[in-house]
Each structure stands twice: as C-alpha cells, then as structure tokens.
Short mmCIF file of C-alpha atoms in Angstrom, two decimals:
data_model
loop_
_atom_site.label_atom_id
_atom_site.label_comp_id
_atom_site.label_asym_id
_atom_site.label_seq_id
_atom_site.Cartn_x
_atom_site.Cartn_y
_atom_site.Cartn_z
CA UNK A 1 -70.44 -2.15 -90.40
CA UNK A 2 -69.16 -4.42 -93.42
CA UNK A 3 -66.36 -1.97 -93.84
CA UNK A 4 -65.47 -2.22 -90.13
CA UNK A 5 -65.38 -6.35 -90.43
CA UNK A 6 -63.17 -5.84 -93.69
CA UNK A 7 -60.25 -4.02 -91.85
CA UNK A 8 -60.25 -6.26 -88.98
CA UNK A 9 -60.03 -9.26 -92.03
CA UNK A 10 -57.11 -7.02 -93.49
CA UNK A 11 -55.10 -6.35 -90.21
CA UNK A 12 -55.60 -9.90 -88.99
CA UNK A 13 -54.25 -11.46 -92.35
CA UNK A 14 -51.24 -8.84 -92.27
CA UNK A 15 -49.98 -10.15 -89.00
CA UNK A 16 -50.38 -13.94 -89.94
CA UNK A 17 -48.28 -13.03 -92.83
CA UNK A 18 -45.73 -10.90 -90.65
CA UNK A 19 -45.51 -13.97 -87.95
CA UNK A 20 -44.51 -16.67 -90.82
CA UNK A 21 -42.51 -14.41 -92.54
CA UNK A 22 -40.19 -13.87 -88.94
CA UNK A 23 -40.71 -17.90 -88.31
CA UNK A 24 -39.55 -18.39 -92.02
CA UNK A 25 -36.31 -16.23 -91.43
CA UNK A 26 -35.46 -17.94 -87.91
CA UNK A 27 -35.39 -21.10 -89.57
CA UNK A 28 -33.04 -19.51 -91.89
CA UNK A 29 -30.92 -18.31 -89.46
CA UNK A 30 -31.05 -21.43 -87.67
CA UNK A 31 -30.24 -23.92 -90.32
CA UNK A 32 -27.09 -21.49 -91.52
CA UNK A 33 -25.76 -21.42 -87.88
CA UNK A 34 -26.06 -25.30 -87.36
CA UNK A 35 -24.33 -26.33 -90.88
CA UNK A 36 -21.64 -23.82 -89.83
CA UNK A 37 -21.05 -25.20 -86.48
CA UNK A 38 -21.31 -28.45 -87.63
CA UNK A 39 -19.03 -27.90 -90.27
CA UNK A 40 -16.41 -26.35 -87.22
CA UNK A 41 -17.01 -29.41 -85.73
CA UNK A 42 -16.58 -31.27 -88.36
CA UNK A 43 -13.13 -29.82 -88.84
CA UNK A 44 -12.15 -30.19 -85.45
CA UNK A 45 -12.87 -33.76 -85.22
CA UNK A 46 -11.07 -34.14 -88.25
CA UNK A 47 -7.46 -31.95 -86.27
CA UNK A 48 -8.06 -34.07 -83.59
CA UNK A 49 -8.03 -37.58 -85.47
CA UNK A 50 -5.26 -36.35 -87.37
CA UNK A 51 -3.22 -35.74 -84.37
CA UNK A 52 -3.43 -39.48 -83.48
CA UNK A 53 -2.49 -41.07 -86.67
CA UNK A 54 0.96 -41.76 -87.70
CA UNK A 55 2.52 -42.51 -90.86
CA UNK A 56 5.17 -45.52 -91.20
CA UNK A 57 6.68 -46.15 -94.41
CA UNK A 58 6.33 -50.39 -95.12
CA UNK A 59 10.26 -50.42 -95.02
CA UNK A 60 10.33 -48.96 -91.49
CA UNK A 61 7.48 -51.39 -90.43
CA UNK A 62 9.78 -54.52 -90.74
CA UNK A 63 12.49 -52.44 -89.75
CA UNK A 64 10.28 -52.17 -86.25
CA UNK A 65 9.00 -55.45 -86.38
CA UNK A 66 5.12 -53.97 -86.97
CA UNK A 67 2.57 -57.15 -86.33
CA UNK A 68 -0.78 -56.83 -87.01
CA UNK A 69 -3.83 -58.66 -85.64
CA UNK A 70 -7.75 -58.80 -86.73
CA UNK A 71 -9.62 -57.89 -83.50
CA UNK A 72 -12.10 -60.76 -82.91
CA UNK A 73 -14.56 -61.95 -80.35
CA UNK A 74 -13.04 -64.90 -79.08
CA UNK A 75 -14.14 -67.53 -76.32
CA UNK A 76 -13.33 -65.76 -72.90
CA UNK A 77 -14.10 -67.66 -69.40
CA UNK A 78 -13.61 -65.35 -67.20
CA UNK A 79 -11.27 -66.20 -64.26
CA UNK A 80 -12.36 -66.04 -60.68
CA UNK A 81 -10.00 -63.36 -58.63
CA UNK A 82 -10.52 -63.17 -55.17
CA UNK A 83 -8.60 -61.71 -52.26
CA UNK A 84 -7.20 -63.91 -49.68
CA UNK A 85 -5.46 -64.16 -46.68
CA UNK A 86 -2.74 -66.34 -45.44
CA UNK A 87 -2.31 -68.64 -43.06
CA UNK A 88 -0.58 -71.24 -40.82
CA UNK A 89 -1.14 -74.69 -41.88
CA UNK A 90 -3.11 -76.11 -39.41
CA UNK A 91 -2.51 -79.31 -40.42
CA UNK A 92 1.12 -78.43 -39.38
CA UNK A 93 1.30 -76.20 -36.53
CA UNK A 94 1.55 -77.45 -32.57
CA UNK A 95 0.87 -75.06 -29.19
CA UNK A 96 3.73 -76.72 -27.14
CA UNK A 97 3.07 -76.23 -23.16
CA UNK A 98 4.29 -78.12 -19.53
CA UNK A 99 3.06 -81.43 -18.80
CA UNK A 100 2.90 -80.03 -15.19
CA UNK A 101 3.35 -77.11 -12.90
CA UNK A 102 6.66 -76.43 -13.04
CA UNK A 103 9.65 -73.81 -13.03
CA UNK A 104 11.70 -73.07 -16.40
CA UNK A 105 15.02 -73.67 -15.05
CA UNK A 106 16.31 -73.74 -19.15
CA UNK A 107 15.57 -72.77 -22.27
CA UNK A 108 16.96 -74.67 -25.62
CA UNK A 109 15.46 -72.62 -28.25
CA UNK A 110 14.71 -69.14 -29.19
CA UNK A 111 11.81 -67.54 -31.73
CA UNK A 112 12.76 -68.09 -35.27
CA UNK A 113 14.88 -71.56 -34.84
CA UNK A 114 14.14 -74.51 -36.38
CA UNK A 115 13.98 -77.70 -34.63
CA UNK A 116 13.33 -81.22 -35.25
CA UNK A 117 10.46 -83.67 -34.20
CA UNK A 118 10.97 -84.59 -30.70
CA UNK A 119 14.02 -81.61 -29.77
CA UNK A 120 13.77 -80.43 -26.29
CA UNK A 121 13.32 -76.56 -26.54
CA UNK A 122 13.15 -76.21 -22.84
CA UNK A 123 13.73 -77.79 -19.05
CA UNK A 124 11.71 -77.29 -16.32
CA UNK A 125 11.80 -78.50 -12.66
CA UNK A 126 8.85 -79.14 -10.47
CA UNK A 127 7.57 -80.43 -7.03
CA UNK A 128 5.83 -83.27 -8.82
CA UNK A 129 9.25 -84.73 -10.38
CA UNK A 130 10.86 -83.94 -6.81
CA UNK A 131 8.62 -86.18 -5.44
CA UNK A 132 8.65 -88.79 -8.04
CA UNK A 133 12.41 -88.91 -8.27
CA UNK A 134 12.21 -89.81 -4.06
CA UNK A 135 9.55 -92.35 -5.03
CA UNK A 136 11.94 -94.06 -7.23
CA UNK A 137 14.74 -93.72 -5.68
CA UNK A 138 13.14 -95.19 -2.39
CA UNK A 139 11.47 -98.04 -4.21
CA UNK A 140 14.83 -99.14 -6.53
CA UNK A 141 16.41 -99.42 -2.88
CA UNK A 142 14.02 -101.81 -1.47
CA UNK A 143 13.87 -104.08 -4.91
CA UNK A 144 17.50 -103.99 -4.45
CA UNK A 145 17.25 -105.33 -0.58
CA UNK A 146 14.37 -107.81 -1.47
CA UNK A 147 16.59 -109.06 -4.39
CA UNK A 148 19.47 -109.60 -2.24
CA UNK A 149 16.91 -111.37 0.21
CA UNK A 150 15.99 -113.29 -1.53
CA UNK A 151 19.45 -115.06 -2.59
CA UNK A 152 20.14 -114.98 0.79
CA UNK A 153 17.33 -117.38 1.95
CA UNK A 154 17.60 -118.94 -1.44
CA UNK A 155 21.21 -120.15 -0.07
CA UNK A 156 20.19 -120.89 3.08
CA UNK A 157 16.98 -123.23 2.07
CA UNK A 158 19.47 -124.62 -0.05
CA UNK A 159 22.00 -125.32 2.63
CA UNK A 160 19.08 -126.55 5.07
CA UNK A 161 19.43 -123.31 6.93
CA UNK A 162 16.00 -122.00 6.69
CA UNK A 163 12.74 -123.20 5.84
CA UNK A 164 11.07 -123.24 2.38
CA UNK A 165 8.31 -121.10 3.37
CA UNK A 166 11.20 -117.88 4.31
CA UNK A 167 11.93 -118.47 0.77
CA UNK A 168 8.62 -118.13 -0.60
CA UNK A 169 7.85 -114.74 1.92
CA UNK A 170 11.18 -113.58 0.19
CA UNK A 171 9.59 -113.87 -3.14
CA UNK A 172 6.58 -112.31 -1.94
CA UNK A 173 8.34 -109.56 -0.53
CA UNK A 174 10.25 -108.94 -3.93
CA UNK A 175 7.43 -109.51 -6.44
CA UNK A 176 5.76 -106.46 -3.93
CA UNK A 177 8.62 -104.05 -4.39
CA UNK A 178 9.44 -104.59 -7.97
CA UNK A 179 5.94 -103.71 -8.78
CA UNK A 180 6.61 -100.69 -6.73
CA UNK A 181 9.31 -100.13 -8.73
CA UNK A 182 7.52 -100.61 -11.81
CA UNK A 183 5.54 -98.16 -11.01
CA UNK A 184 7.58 -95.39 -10.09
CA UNK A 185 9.10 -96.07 -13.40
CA UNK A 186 6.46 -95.61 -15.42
CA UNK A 187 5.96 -92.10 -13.39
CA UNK A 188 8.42 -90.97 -15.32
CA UNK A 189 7.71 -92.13 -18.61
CA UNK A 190 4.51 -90.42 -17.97
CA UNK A 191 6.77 -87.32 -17.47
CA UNK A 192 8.36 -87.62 -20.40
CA UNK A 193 11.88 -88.62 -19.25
CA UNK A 194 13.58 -91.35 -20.04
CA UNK A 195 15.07 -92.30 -16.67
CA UNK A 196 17.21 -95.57 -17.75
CA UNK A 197 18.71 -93.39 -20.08
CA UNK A 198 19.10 -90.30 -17.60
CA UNK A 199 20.95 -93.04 -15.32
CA UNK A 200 23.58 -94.18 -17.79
CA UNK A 201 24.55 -90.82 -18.36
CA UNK A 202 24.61 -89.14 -15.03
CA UNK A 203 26.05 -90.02 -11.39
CA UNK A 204 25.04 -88.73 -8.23
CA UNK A 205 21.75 -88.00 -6.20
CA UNK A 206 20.73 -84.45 -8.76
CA UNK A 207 16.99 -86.00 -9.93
CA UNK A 208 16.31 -85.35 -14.09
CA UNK A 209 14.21 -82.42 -15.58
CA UNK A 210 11.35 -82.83 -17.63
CA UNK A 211 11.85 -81.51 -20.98
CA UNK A 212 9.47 -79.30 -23.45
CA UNK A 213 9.93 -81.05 -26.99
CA UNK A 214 8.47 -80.16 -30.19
CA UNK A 215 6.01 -83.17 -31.44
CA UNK A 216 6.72 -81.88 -35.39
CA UNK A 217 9.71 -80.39 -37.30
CA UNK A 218 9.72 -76.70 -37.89
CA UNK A 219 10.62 -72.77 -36.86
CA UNK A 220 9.64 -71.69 -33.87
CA UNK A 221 7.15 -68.84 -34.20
CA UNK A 222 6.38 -68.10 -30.55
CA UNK A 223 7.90 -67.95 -26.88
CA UNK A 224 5.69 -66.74 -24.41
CA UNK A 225 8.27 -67.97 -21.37
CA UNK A 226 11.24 -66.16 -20.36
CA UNK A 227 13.76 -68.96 -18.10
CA UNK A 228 12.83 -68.69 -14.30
CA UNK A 229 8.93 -68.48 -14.87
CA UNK A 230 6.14 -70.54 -13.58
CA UNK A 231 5.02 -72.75 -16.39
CA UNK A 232 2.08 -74.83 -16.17
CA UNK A 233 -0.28 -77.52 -18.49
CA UNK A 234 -2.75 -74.41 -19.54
CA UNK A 235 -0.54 -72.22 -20.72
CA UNK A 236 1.60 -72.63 -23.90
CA UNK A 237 5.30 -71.88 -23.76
CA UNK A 238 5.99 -71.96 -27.74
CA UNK A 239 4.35 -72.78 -31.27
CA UNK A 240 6.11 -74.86 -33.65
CA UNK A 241 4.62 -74.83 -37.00
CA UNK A 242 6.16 -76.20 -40.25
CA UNK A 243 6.44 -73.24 -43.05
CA UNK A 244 6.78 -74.93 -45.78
CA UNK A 245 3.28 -75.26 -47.10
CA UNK A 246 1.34 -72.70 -46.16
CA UNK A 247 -3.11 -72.19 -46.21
CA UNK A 248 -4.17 -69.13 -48.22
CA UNK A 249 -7.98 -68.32 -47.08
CA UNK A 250 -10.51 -67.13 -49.75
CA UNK A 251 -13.98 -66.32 -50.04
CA UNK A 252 -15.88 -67.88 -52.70
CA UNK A 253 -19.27 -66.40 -54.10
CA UNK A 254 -22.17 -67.97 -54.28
CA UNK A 255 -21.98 -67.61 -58.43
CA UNK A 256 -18.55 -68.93 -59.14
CA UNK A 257 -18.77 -72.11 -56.54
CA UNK A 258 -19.59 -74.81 -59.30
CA UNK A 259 -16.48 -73.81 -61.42
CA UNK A 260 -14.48 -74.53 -58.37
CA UNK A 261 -13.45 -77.93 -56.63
CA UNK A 262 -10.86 -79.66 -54.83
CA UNK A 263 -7.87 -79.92 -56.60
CA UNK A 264 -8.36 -76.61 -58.72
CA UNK A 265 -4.94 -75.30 -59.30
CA UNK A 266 -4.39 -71.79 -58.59
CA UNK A 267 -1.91 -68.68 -58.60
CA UNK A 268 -1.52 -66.42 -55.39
CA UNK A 269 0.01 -63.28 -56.01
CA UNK A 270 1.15 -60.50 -52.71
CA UNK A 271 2.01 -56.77 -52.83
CA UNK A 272 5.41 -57.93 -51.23
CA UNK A 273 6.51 -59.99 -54.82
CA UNK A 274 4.71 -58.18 -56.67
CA UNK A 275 6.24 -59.76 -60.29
CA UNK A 276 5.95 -63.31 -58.38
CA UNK A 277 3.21 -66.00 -58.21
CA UNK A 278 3.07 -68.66 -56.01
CA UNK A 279 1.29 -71.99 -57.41
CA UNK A 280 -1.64 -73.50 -55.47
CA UNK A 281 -4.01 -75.56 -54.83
CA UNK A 282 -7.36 -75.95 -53.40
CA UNK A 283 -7.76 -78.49 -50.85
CA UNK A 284 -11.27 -77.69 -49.48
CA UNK A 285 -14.42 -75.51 -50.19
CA UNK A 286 -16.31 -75.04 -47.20
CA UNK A 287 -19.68 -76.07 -46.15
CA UNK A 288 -21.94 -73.19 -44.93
CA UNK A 289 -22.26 -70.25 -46.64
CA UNK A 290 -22.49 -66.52 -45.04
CA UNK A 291 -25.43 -65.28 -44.81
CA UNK A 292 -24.43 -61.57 -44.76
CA UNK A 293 -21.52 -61.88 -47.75
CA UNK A 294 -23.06 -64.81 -49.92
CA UNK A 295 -19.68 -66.06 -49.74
CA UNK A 296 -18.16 -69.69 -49.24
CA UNK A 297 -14.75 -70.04 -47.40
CA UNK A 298 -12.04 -71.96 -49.40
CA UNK A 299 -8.65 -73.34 -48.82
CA UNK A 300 -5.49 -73.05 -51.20
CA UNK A 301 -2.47 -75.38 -49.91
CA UNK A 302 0.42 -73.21 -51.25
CA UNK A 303 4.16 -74.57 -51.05
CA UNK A 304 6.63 -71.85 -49.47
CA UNK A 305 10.28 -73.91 -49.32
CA UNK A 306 11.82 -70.20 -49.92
CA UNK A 307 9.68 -69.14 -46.61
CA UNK A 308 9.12 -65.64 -48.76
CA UNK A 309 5.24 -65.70 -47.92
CA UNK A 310 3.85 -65.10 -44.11
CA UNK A 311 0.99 -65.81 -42.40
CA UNK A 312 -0.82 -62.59 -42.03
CA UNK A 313 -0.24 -61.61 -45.40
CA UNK A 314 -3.13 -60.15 -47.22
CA UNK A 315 -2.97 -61.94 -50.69
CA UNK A 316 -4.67 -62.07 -54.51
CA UNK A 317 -5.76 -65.22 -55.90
CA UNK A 318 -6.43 -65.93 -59.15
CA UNK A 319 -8.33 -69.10 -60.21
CA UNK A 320 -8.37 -69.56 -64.07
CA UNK A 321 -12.02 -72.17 -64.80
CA UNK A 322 -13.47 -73.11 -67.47
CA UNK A 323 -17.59 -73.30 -66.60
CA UNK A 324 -20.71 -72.28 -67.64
CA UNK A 325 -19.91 -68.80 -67.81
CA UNK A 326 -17.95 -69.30 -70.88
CA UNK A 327 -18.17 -65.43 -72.48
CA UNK A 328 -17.01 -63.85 -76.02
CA UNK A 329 -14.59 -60.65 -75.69
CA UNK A 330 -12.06 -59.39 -77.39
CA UNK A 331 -8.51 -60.02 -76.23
CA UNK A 332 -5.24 -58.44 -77.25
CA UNK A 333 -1.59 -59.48 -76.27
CA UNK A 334 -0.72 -57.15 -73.00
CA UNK A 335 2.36 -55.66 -74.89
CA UNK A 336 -0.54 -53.98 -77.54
CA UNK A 337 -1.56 -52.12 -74.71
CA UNK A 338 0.16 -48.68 -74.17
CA UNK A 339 0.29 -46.72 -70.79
CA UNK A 340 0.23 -42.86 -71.26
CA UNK A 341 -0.62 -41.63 -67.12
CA UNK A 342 -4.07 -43.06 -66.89
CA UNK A 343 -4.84 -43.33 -70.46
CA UNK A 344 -4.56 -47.29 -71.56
CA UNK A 345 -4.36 -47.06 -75.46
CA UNK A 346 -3.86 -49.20 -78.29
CA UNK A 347 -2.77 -48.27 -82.26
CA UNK A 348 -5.06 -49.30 -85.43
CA UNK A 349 -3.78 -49.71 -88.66
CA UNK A 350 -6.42 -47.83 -91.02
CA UNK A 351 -4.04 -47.98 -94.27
CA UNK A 352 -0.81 -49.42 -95.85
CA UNK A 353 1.08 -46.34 -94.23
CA UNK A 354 -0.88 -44.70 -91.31
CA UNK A 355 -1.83 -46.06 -87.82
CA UNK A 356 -4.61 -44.85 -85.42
CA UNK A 357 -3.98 -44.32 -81.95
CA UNK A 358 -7.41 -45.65 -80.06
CA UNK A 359 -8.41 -45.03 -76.63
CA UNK A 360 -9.50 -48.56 -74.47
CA UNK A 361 -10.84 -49.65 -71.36
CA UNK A 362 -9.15 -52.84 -70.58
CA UNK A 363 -10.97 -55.51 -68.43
CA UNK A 364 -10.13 -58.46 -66.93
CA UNK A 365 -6.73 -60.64 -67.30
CA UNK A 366 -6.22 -63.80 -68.79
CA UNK A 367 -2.79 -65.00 -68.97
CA UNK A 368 -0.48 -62.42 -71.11
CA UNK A 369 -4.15 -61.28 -72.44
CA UNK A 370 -6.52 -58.19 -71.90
CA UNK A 371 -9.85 -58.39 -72.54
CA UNK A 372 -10.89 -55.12 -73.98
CA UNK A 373 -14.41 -53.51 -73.44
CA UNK A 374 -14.64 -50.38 -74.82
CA UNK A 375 -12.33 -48.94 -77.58
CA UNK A 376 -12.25 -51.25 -80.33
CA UNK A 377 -14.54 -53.57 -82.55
CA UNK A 378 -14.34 -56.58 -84.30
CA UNK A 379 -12.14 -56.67 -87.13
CA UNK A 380 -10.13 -53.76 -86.32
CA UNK A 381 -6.42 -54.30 -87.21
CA UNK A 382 -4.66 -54.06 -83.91
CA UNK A 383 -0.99 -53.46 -83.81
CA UNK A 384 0.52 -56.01 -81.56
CA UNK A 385 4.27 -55.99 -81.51
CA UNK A 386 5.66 -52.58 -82.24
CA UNK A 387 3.28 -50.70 -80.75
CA UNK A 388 6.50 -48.85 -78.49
CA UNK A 389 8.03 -47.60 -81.92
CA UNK A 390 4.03 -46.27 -82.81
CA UNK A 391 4.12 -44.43 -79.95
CA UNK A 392 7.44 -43.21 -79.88
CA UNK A 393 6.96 -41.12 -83.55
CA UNK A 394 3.24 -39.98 -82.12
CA UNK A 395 5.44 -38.05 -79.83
CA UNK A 396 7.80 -36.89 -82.22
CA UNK A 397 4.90 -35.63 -84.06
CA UNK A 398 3.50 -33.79 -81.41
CA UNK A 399 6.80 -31.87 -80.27
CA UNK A 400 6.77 -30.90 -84.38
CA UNK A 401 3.77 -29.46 -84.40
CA UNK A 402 4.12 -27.73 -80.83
CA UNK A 403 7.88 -26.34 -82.43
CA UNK A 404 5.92 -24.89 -85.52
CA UNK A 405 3.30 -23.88 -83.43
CA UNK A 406 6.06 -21.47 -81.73
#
C-alpha cells in the first residue's frame, strides 16, 4: 500500500516538472520572437522616418530663404463661421402695382433697367380716368361760363343794368362750380397725374394716362405685365429694389450670441468669388430663438456697388470675436502648410542640416493662420517660409531611391 502511494507521489511530481519545464520554454520562445519583431519594427520605423527627412546644407538654407519658427500655444479666439444666405434689402426694395383697374396701354421699362425715384415704367388707361377726365372737362366749362357771368352782370350792375342781387347769384353760381372744379382736380392728383402740366404740353380732347413710377432708385428685378393686360391695385406689375447694399441672413447659435452685436464687422465669402470677400456688417440679431435649431437669425448689411453678389446666393460668413471663449492652440503661417492629395503636412527642423516632414490636421482659420490640432507640439521648430523648396528635394529623394531601387 505505501509503495502504491509512493509511485503515484513519483508520477505526479514528474508531470509538475514536465508542465514548467514546457511553460519555461514557451516563455523562451516567446520573449525571442517579440525582441525580434520588435527589433523589425524597430527598423522599419526607423526606413520610414528616414524617408521623410531631408538634408539641406546651411548655405542652401539662405539660398532658399529657410525660416524657422518655435511652435507655441498661443491665445486663439476662435472665429464664428456660419453659412448664410443673401438677400434683398428690404429696407430698399418696392412691389410697384396700378392705383386702379386699368389696361397697360405702355410699357417704359424692361427687367434689368435701372430707373430713378419717381420714373414712369409704365401707362395704363382705365374707365375710372375716362370718367374723371369728362368730370373735369365738364366742370372747367361751367367755371369758365360762371366766370364770364359773372363779369357780365358785374358790368351791367355797374352800368345800372341789373340789380345787385344778379351779381351776388353770379358769385354764388361761380364759387359752386369752381369748387366743382376743385374737385375734379384733385381727382387727378389722386391719380397720380399732373393735369396742369398734361395741359401745357398737349392740345386736343385725348384725356392723360396714369403712369406706374418707381417710389426709389434702382434695377428693375421683376415684370409680371406684358403691354395690353388687365392691371389692377392687387396685383404688382414690377419690383424695384436698390442693389447696392445687400442683407446676408445668418443663423446664430445659442453659444456664440454674446460675442456678437450690432455693429460687428464681418467678411462674407461665395463659391462664385471664391478668392473674394465682401466686408460686412451686422445690423441686427434677432429676437426669438428656434426652438428646433437653437439658432438666432442675424443680419449682415453688405455693400455690392460692383452688383457681383445676388440675392439667392448661398454664402459663408465669417465673424472674427474676441469673447469668453478665448482658447490656446497652436498656429502656423498658411504657407507652412503643404498639400500632398489629402495629406496636409508641415516640415520640422530636428538638426543644423536635416528637416522632418510631419503629418497635421489643420483646424480652424484665423486670418493667414492655421490652427493645428494634431501633428505637432510645443516647441517644435516649424519651417515657415521655404517649406516649397523642403518639399521639392523630398521628392527628389524619393525618385533616387525608387531609380536605385530598379
């Protein structure tokens, strides 16, 4: 029995030995395989970083005009972009319609002219003037007659002819039809016609038309009236509206709305001039906010004198504030910046001689700045005029080594 429990002591102890003695070489194996890949690794990091350094003697630095710059976190506000649609100015912009039912018998001016404050742009006809032209016409006659009948019994009274009180029905009867007159006078000025002036300037029975004038100066936009329609009050026949300032709508968000105020200057940029901004300003910030967007609407007053911008336009504006959100990044001239397809680079001077070429992610714009957020840390020696002539012998580098590669 004891030498039964002795074996089982013996066999048990051999396999513990057997299982640390396989665990012991594992480990081995392990530990050789990982210095040896890291050591591949190693060596390949080490290709790959040489591949995007390049040597520059000093000479041919100042020969390239090589600037360098200490990376550094630096105050950063960042600037409010926002996108934006243009306008009319409603401040300047008039629906121009028929003071009556009428018939457009002419037409002055066509989409895109521009015309003055108070230009007729059209004449129309209509029963109302027809009847107001009789009205006048009828009551001018008899203010005539009463006049003339009155100097008649004027003479007469005089003369002992006729009795005083003829002379004061006379007077009666003109004071009645010059206020007739009067009034179909003023008919016209209601109308919009100047009638004494019509008179000076035309003989004959043919009654005036009423004109369509423009109440500012500007281009017309709109004609919705061909000549021979039916125009009425309800309808409008054109839109006037003055070009040269222009709004620019933009939505606001809730964070950003106390950095911003009226009279905040701002730069509007389109896809149409795309190497163009337009100057600004912001002339209101709205009331209510939306609900849905958490956005506040805003207006920019642009100027437009070259007419290049249109309302309709979608457009980018950029509001550069200083606020609260003050920020520390670091910023590098855009010209440091290199474009290779979508990789946005910079190069790193890491000795008297050689120069690093280090992948960034740029971020937001400030002026002729880039704030970088990924890429490169403070105190790194950023090349920032020259870069062009860094990249230029990276390449010739590369086509060597792809040459001796063949």
């Amino acid at each position: 029995m004891n030498g039964a429990k002795e074996l089982n002591r013996k066999r048990t102890a051999v396999i513990i030995v057997a299982a640390l003695a396989l665990i012991a070489a594992f480990l081995i194996l392990y530990g050789i395989r990982a210095k040896r890949d890291h050591a591949v690794e190693a060596e390949h990091e080490s290709a790959h970083s040489e591949e995007h350094v390049v040597t520059l003697s000093e000479e041919a630095q100042k020969t390239a005009g090589i600037l360098v710059q200490a990376a550094a976190l630096e105050p950063f506000s960042a600037p409010i972009e926002a996108t934006a649609m243009i306008e009319l100015n409603g401040d300047r912009v008039a629906k121009i319609s028929a003071r009556t039912s009428g018939r457009l018998v002419k037409i002055a001016a066509s989409q895109g002219d521009a015309v003055r404050a108070g230009q007729a742009l059209a004449y129309f006809d209509s029963p109302e003037l027809g009847q107001a032209w009789a009205d006048y016409a009828k009551a001018k006659g008899r203010a005539e007659l009463a006049r003339k009948n009155l100097q008649r019994e004027e003479t007469l009274f005089e003369k002992k002819i006729s009795p005083e009180k003829d002379v004061i029905k006379a007077r009666q009867e003109l004071a009645e039809t010059e206020a007739d007159f009067s009034f179909a006078h003023e008919k016209f000025h209601l109308l919009g016609i100047d009638i004494d002036q019509f008179e000076k300037n035309h003989i004959g029975d043919q009654h005036p038309l009423i004109a369509v004038s423009s109440p500012i100066s500007g281009s017309v936009i709109e004609r919705t009236a061909p000549q021979g329609e039916v125009v009425s009050p309800e309808k409008p026949i054109f839109t006037v509206a003055d070009l040269s300032k222009l709004w620019v709508i933009i939505d606001l968000y809730e964070k950003d709305l106390g950095r911003v105020k009226p009279g905040t200057t701002v730069k509007v940029s389109t896809t149409a001039y795309a190497e163009k901004t337009f100057p600004g300003v912001i002339s209101y910030v709205g009331e209510v906010m939306d609900e849905k967007t958490r956005t506040v609407k805003a207006r920019v007053i642009v100027e437009n004198a070259n007419r290049l911008l249109k309302p309709g336009m979608f457009a980018s504006v950029f509001i550069d504030v200083k606020g609260a959100q003050t920020q520390k990044a670091i910023l590098v001239p855009d010209e440091a910046v290199l474009i290779d397809g979508e990789e946005r680079f910079v190069f790193v001077r890491t000795g008297p001689e050689t120069f690093e070429k280090k992948e960034i992610t740029p971020g937001r714009i400030s002026g002729k700045r880039i704030e970088v957020t990924q890429g490169l840390v403070e105190g790194d020696q950023v090349v920032v005029k020259g870069a062009f002539t860094l990249k230029s012998e990276l390449k010739k580098e590369e086509l060597s080594e792809e040459g001796h590669g063949h």
